[in-house]
XYZ file of C-alpha atoms in Angstrom:
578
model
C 31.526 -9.225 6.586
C 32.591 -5.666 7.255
C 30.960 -3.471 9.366
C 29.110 -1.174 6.155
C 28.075 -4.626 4.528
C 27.044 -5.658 8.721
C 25.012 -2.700 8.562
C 23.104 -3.124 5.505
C 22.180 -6.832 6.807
C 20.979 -5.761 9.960
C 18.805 -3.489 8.116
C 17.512 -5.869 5.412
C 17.130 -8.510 8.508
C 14.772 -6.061 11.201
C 13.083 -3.897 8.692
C 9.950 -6.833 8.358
C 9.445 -6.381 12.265
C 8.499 -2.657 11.672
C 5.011 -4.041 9.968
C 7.000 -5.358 7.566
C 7.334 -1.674 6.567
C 3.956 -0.669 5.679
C 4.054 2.357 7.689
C 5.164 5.592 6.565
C 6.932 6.603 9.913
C 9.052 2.992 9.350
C 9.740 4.485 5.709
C 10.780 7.623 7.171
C 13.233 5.659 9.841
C 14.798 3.677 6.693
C 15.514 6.662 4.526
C 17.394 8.455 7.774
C 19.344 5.154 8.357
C 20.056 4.905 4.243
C 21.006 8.389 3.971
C 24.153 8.211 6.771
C 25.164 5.195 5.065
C 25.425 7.189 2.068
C 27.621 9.826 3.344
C 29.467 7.643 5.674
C 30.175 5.134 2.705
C 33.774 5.989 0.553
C 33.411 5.708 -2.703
C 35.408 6.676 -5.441
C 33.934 10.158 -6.706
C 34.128 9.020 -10.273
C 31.057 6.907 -9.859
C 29.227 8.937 -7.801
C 26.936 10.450 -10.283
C 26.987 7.077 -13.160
C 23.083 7.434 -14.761
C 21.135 4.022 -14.601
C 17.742 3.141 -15.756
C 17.087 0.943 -12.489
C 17.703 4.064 -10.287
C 15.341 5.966 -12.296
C 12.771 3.813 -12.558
C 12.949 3.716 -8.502
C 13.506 7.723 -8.338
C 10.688 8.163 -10.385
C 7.887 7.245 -7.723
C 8.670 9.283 -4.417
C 9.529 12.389 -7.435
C 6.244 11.536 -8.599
C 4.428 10.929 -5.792
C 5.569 14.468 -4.545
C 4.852 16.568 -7.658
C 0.848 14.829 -7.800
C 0.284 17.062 -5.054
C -0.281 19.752 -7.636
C -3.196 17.313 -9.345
C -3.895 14.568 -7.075
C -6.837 14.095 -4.990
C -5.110 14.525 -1.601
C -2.526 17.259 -2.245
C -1.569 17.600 2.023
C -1.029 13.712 1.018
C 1.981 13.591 -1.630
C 4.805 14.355 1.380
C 3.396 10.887 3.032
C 3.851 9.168 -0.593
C 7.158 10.722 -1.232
C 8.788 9.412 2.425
C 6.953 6.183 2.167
C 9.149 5.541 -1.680
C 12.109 7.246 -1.079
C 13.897 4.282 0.394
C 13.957 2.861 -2.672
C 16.287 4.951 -4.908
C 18.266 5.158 -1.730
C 18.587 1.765 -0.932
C 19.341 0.794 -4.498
C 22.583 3.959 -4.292
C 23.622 2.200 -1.434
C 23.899 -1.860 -2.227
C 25.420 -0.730 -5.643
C 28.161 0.487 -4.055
C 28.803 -3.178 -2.592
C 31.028 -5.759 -4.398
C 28.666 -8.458 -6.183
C 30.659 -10.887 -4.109
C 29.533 -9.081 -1.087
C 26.618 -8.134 -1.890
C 25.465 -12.048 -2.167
C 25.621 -12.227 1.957
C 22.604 -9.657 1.953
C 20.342 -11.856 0.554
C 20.492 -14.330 3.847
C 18.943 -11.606 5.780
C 16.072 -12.158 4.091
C 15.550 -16.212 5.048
C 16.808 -15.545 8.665
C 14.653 -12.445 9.230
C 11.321 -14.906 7.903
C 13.067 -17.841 10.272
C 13.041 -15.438 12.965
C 9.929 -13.908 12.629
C 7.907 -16.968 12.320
C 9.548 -18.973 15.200
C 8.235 -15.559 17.566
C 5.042 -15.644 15.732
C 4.398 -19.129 16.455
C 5.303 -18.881 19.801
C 2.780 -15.546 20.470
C -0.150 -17.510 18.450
C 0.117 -20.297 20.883
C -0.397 -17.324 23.805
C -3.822 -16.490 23.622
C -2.929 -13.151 25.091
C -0.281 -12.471 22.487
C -2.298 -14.536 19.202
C -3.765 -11.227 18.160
C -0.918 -9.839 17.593
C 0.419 -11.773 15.171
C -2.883 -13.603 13.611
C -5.384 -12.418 11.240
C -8.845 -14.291 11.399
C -6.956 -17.270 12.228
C -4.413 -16.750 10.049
C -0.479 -16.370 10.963
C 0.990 -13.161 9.914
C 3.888 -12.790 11.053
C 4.867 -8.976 12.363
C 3.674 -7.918 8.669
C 0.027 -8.086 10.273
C -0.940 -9.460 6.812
C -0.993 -13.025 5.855
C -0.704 -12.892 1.964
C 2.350 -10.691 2.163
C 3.786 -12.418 4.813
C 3.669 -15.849 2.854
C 5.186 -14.050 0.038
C 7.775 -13.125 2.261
C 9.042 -16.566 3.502
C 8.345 -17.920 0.056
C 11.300 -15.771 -1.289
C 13.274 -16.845 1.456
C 12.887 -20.405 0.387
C 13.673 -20.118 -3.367
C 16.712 -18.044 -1.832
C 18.050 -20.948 0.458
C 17.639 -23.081 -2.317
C 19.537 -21.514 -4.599
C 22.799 -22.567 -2.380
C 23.191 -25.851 -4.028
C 26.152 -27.696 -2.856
C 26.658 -26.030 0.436
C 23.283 -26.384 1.882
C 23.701 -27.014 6.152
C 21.459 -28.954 8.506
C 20.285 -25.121 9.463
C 19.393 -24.207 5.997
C 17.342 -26.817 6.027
C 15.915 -26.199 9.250
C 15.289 -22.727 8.561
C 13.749 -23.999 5.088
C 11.510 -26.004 7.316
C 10.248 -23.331 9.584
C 9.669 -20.970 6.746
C 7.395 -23.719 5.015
C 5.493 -24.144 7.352
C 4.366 -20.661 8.016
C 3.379 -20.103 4.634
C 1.059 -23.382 5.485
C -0.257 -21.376 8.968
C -0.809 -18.077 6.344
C -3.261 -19.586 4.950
C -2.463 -17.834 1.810
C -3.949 -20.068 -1.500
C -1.794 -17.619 -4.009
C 1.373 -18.640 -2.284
C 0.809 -21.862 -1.824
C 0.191 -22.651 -5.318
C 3.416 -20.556 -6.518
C 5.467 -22.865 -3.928
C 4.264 -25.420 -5.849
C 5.113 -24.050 -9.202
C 8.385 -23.363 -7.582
C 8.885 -26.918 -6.835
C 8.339 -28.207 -9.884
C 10.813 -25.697 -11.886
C 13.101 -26.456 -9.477
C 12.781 -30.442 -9.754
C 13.092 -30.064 -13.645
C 15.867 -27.511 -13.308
C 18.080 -30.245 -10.726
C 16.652 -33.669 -11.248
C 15.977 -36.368 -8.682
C 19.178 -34.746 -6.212
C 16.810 -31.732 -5.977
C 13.595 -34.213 -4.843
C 15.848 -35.403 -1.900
C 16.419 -31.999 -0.276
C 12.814 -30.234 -1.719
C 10.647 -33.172 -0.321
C 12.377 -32.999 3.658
C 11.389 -29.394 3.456
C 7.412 -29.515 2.400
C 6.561 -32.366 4.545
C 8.343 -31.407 7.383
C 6.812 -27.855 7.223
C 3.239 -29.281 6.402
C 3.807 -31.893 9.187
C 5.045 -29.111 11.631
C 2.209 -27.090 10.478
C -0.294 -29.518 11.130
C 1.078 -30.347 14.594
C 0.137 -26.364 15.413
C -3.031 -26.602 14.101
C -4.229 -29.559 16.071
C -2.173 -27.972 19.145
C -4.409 -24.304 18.923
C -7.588 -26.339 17.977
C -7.842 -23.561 14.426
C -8.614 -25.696 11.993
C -10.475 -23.527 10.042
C -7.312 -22.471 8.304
C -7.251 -25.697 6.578
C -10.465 -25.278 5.243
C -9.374 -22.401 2.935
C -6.894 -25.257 0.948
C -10.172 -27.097 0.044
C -11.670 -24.020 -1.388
C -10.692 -22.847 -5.184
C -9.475 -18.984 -5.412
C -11.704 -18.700 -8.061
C -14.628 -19.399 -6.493
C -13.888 -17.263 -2.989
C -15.424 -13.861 -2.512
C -12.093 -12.499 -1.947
C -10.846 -13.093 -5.562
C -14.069 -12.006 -6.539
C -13.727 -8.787 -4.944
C -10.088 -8.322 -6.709
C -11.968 -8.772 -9.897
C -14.249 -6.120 -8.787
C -11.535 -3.905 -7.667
C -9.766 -4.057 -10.650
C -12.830 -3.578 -13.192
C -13.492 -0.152 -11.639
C -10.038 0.835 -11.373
C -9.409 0.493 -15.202
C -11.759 3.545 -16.289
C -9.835 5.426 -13.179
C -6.300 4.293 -14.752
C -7.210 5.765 -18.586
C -8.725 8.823 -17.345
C -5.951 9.715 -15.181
C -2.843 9.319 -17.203
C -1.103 11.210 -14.252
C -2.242 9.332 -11.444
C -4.576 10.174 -8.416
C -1.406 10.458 -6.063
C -1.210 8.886 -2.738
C -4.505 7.515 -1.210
C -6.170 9.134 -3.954
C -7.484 5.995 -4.805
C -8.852 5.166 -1.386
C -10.515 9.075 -1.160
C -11.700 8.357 -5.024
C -13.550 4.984 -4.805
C -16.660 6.036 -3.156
C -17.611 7.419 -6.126
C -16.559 4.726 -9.159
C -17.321 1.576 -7.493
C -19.869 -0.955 -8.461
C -20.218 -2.668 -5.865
C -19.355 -2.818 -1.467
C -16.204 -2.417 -0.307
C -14.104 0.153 1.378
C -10.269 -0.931 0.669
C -6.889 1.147 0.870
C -4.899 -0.300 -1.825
C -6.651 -1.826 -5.389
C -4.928 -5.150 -4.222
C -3.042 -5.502 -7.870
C 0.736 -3.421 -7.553
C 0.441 -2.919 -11.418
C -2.831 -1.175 -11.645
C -2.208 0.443 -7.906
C 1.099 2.240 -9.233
C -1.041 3.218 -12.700
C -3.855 4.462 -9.320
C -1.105 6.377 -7.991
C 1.528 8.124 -10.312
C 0.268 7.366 -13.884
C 1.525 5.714 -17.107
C 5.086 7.036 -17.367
C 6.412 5.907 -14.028
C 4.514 3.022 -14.704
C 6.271 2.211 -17.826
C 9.717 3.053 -17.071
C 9.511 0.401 -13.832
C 8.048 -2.703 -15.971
C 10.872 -1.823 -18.687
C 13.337 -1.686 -15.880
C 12.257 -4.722 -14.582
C 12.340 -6.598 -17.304
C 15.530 -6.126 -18.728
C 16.709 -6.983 -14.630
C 14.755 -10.455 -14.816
C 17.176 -11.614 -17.900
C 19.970 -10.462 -16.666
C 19.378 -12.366 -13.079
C 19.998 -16.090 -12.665
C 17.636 -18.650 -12.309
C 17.241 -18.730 -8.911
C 16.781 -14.879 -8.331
C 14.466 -14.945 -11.425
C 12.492 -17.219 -9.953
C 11.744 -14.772 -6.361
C 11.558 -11.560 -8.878
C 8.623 -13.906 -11.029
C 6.760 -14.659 -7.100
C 7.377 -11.252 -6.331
C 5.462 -9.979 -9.617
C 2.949 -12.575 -10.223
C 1.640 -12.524 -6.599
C 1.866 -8.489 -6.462
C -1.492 -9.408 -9.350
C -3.602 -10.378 -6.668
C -2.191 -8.331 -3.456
C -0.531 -5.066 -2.826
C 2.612 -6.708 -1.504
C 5.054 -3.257 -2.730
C 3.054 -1.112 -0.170
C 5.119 -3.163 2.040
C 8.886 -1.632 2.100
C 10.637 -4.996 2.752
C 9.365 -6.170 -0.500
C 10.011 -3.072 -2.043
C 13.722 -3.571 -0.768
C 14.038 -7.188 -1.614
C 12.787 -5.564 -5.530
C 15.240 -2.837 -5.380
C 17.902 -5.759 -4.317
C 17.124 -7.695 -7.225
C 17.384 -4.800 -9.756
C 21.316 -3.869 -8.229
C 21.758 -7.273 -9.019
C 24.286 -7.827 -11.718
C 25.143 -4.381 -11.612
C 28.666 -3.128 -12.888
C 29.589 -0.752 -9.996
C 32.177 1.079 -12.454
C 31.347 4.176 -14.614
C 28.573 4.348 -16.870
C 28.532 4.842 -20.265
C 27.656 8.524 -20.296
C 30.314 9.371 -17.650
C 33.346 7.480 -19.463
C 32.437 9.811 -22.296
C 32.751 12.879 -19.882
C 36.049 11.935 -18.678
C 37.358 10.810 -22.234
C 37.589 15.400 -21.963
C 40.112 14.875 -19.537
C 43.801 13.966 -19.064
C 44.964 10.328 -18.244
C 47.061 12.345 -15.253
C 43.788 14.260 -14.393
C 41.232 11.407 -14.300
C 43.846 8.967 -12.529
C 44.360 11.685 -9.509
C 40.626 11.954 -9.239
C 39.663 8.443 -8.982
C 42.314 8.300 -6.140
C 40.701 10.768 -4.144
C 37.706 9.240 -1.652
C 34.642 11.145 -0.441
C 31.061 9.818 1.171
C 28.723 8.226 -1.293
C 26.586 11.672 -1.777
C 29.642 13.806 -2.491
C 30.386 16.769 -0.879
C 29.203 19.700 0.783
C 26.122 20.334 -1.089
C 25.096 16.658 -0.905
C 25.548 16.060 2.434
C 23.405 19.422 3.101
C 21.041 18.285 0.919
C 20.943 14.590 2.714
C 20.497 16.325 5.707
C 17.704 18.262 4.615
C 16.137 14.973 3.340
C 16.639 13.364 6.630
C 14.860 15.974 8.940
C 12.394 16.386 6.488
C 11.614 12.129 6.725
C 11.425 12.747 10.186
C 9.130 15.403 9.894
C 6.760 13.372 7.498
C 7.325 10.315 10.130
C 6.925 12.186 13.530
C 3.091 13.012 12.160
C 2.550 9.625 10.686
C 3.623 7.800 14.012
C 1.313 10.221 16.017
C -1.458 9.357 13.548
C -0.620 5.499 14.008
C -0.710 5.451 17.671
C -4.580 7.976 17.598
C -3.237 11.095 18.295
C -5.124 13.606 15.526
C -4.503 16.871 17.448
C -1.173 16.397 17.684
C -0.761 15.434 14.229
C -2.457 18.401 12.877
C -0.439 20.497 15.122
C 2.782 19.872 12.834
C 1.337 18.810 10.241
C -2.214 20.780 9.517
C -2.620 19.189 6.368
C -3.114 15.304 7.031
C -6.531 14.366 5.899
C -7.333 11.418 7.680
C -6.877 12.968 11.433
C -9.015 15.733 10.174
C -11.821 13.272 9.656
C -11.172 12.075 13.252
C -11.316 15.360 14.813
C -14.355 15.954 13.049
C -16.100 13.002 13.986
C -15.430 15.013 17.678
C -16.633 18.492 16.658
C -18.915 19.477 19.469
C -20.158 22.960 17.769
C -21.715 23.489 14.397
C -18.392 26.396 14.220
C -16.240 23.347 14.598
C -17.527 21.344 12.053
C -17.509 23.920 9.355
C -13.807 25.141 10.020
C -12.888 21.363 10.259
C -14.633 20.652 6.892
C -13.617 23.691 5.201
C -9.922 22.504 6.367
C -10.440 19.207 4.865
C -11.693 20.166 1.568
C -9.432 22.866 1.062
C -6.659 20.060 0.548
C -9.155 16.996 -0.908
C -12.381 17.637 -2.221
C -13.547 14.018 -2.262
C -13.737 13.315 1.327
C -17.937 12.394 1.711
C -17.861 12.809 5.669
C -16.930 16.432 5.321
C -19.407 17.236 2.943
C -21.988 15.496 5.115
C -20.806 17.655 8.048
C -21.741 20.674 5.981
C -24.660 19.662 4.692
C -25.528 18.928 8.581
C -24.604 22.628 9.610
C -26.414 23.947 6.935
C -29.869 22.221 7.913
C -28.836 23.494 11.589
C -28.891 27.232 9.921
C -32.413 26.475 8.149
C -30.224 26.800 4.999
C -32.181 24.130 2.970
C -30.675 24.779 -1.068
C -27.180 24.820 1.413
C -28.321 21.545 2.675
C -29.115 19.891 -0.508
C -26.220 20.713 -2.706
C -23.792 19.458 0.598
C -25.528 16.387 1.062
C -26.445 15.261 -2.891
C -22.455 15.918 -3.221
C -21.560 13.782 0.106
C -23.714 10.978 -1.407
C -22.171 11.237 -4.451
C -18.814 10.528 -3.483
C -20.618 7.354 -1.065
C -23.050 5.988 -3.259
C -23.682 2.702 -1.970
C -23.724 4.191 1.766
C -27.379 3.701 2.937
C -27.183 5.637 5.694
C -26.403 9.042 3.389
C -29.540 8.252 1.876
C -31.966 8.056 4.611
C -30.226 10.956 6.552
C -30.708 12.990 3.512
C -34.573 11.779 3.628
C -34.772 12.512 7.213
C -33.682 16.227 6.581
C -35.903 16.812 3.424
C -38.778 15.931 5.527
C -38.014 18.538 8.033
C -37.850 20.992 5.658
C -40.916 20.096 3.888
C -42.500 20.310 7.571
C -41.376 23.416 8.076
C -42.133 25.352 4.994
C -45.453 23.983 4.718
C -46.282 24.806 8.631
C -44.589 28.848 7.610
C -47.287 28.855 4.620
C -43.541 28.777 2.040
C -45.487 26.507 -0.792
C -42.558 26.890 -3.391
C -39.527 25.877 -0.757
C -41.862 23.151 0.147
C -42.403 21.896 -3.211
C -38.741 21.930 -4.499
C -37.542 19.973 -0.931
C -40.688 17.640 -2.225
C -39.067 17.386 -5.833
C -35.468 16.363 -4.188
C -36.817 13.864 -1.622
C -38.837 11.982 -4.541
C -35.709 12.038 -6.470
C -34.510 9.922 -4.098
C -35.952 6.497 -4.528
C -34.894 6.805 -8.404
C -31.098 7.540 -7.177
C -31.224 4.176 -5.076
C -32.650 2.265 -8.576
C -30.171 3.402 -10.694
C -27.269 2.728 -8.309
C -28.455 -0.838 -8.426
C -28.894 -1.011 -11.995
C -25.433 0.273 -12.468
C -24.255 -2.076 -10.189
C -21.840 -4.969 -11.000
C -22.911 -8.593 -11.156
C -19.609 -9.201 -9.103
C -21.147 -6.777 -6.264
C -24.227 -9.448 -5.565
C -21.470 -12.657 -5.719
C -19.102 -11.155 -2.865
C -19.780 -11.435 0.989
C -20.496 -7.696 1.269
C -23.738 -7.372 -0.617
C -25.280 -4.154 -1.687
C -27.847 -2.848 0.992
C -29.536 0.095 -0.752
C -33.398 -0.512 0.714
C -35.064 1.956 2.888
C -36.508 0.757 5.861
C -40.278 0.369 5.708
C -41.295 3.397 7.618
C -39.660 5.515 4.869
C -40.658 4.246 1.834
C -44.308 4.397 4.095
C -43.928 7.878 4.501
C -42.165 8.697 0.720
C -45.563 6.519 -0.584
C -47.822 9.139 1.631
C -45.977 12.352 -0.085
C -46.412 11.111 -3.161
C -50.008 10.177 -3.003
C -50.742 13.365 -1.443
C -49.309 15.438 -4.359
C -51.327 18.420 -5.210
């Protein structure tokens, strides 16, 4: 292994202990790293600039994610997307430029990293100091901090292991071992029941030779998994295995998820860009629930950048999955089918382990398009250039430009990691623009000045953020500025509409006014703040009507009743009406 193929392991192998790469500033770290690969890497300048269809399907979504800050809901937002994607492309440039035969010793990164991982996670879940760390209500999950994922994770490197038929070693199996048995700890149904389906295709695929080394491996995992269940005294894991997916509130709530999104998806052929959805959803859902990601990749990238990317990555993938072998079809078909029920791609180390599988059978020669080019050209002239060597990303221009990419990752990164570890004001500091520490700062506004300027900040970049129209609508009733008031608050409930709390707050503020006017002798002002506040009880009605049967099957019910000394004192208003 040399030392650029060394490097590109080690990366592939440590990127799942960074959150498994969910983070932006982890993103940001990976592009740097992939970027002096690039222009330390010699290459032959003749296939420097070969077109693909894999590379721009993978191009496509940090471009796109970047240019939906002229239309997306979050514009200060799309430089987040763009560093969190742009691995991708890069990643793709730089294991293409590996020999296939090569290229095959990346793919053990990915069962020793998942070994690894779950032998330290194990060992800090039997710690009850350390279990949070790596446990999610009860559930192992690994450094990814997410079970589902995880699972997905070591599944792959399972079906990867087993694709080394005749030279399996006691530590393949071993590792196989330790790998099943996390997925067991997970406590993930989804993967469990594609491990399953794996077995089987790969019992019909080998015969009776594959039952010998397939059978060791699940009941040795389950067995060791068992032995760690009794030994923490969380059993509760094993009662999700007794419990159908169908039936469980969290599938439910996918279905939910999903039924709302698909309005979203076909009125927004261009996407909502980056956490656009997330902003957005207050005021589409039908039912409770406040999640980041749609928890289906398909629909989520449709959420994001719109049909074209969209379109161009399933034809790209598709034409990948018949041109892999049976073994690496079978991780790119877990990889897709359980990206249906999660959001497993906001994750980069699946994103890499996707962008591995579509360099896969890739002819690192010259493309079609650029043998035509140099078909122009002398045999002397094209033979002298292929002989001369030069960095991956060319020369002077790319570099420059590589090293513009780079400091701008870090840039992007710097604010994200400040954000991770709760530091708003310095976030905003070099990077005024990012939405979601503007909401924190705001939640600390001390003076009514504050609030404004920190609300006027946040909706000059997203206009769909409820908290800082509530925060005006609060400033306004501070001012006596009831109309003010009104239009801030009706517009902060509209983009929370199954927050109770909006509701009553509204109330409480409409009866003030009503108070007030009627005590200053203002009849009119009185009567159109009693018009709005008995408007009220018919907004709560029709958000229940409109409400999904799916929202009253789920654990997090809809809540939309006033307490009993409001409706008392709405039934008072209205009996007392002139």
């Amino acid at each position: 292994m040399d030392r650029q193929e060394k490097a590109l392991y080690l990366f592939l192998f440590f990127m799942p202990f960074l959150v498994g790469g969910y983070l932006v500033w982890s993103s940001a770290l990976a592009a740097c790293f992939l970027l002096f690969f690039l222009c330390r890497k010699e290459e032959n300048r003749a296939k420097k600039k070969a077109y693909n269809e894999n590379l721009l399907a993978l191009a496509l979504l940090p471009v796109l994610f970047l240019l939906a800050g002229f239309w997306g809901v979050d514009r200060g937002q799309a430089a987040f997307g763009f560093v969190k994607f742009v691995p991708l492309p890069l990643f793709w440039l730089a294991v293409r430029r590996i020999p296939d035969e090569k290229r095959a010793r990346l793919w053990d990164a990915v069962p020793a990293g998942g070994f690894l991982m779950t032998m330290v996670s194990i060992l800090l879940w039997c710690i009850p100091s350390t279990r949070e760390w790596v446990q999610v209500n009860g559930r192992l999950a690994g450094f990814f901090q997410y079970p589902n994922t995880y699972a997905v994770y070591l599944l792959c490197g399972i079906l990867i292991r087993s694709g080394r038929v005749h030279d399996q070693s006691g530590r393949d199996i071993a590792e196989s071992l330790v790998l099943a048995a996390g997925i067991l700890l997970s406590g993930s149904r989804t993967a469990m029941g594609l491990a399953s389906a794996a077995a089987v295709l790969l019992l019909h695929k080998r015969g009776n030779g594959s039952l010998r080394r397939i059978f060791p491996v699940l009941a040795g995992g389950g067995i060791l998994a068992l032995a760690l269940f009794t030994a923490t005294g969380n059993l509760d894991v094993l009662k999700r295995y007794g419990v159908l997916p169908l039936q469980s509130s969290t599938f439910l709530g996918r279905v939910l998820y999903a039924a709302d999104a698909l309005p979203v998806i076909a009125g927004h052929p261009f996407g909502l860009g980056y956490e656009g959805y997330w902003f957005l959803q207050g005021s589409f859902q039908n039912g409770v629930y406040a999640v980041r990601h749609v928890h289906n990749e398909l629909f989520q990238l449709l959420l994001d950048v719109g049909w074209l990317p969209a379109a161009v990555l399933l034809h790209a993938l598709g034409k990948t999955f018949w041109r892999l072998g049976f073994h690496k079809r079978m991780v790119l078909s877990v990889l897709l089918l359980h990206s249906l029920l999660d959001f497993d791609f906001q994750f980069l180390s699946i994103g890499l382990l996707l962008a591995l599988l579509m360099a896969e059978g890739e002819d690192p020669g010259i493309c079609v398009l650029e043998k035509r080019n140099l078909r122009r050209k002398s045999v002397k002239k094209r033979a002298g250039r292929e002989k001369k060597k030069t960095g991956a990303l060319g020369g002077f221009g790319s570099r420059m430009g590589a090293v513009f990419l780079a400091v701008f990752c870090l840039w992007i990164g710097t604010a994200d990691f400040l954000a991770y570890i709760k530091k708003p004001e310095a976030v905003v500091r070099i990077y005024p623009a990012h939405t979601r520490s503007l909401m924190e700062l705001l939640k600390q506004a001390e003076t009514l000045e504050e609030m404004e300027q920190i609300a006027d900040r946040i909706l000059r970049y997203n206009e769909s953020v409820s908290l800082a129209y509530d925060a005006k609508g609060n400033v306004a009733y501070a001012e006596g500025d009831a109309e003010k008031m009104i239009a801030c608050k009706l517009r902060a409930i509209a983009l929370a509409r199954y927050e109770r709390e909006e509701y009553e707050d509204y109330l409480e503020r409409l009866f003030t006014f009503i108070r007030l006017y009627q005590n200053a002798g203002m009849t009119r002002s009185a009567s159109y703040c009693r018009e709005r506040l008995l408007e009220i009880p018919d907004m709560l009605e029709e958000v229940k009507r409109t409400a999904s049967p799916l929202a009253w099957m789920i654990y997090d019910k809809p809540d939309l009743e006033l307490t009993k000394e409001m409706q008392a004192r709405i039934r008072i208003l209205r009996e007392s009406e002139p």
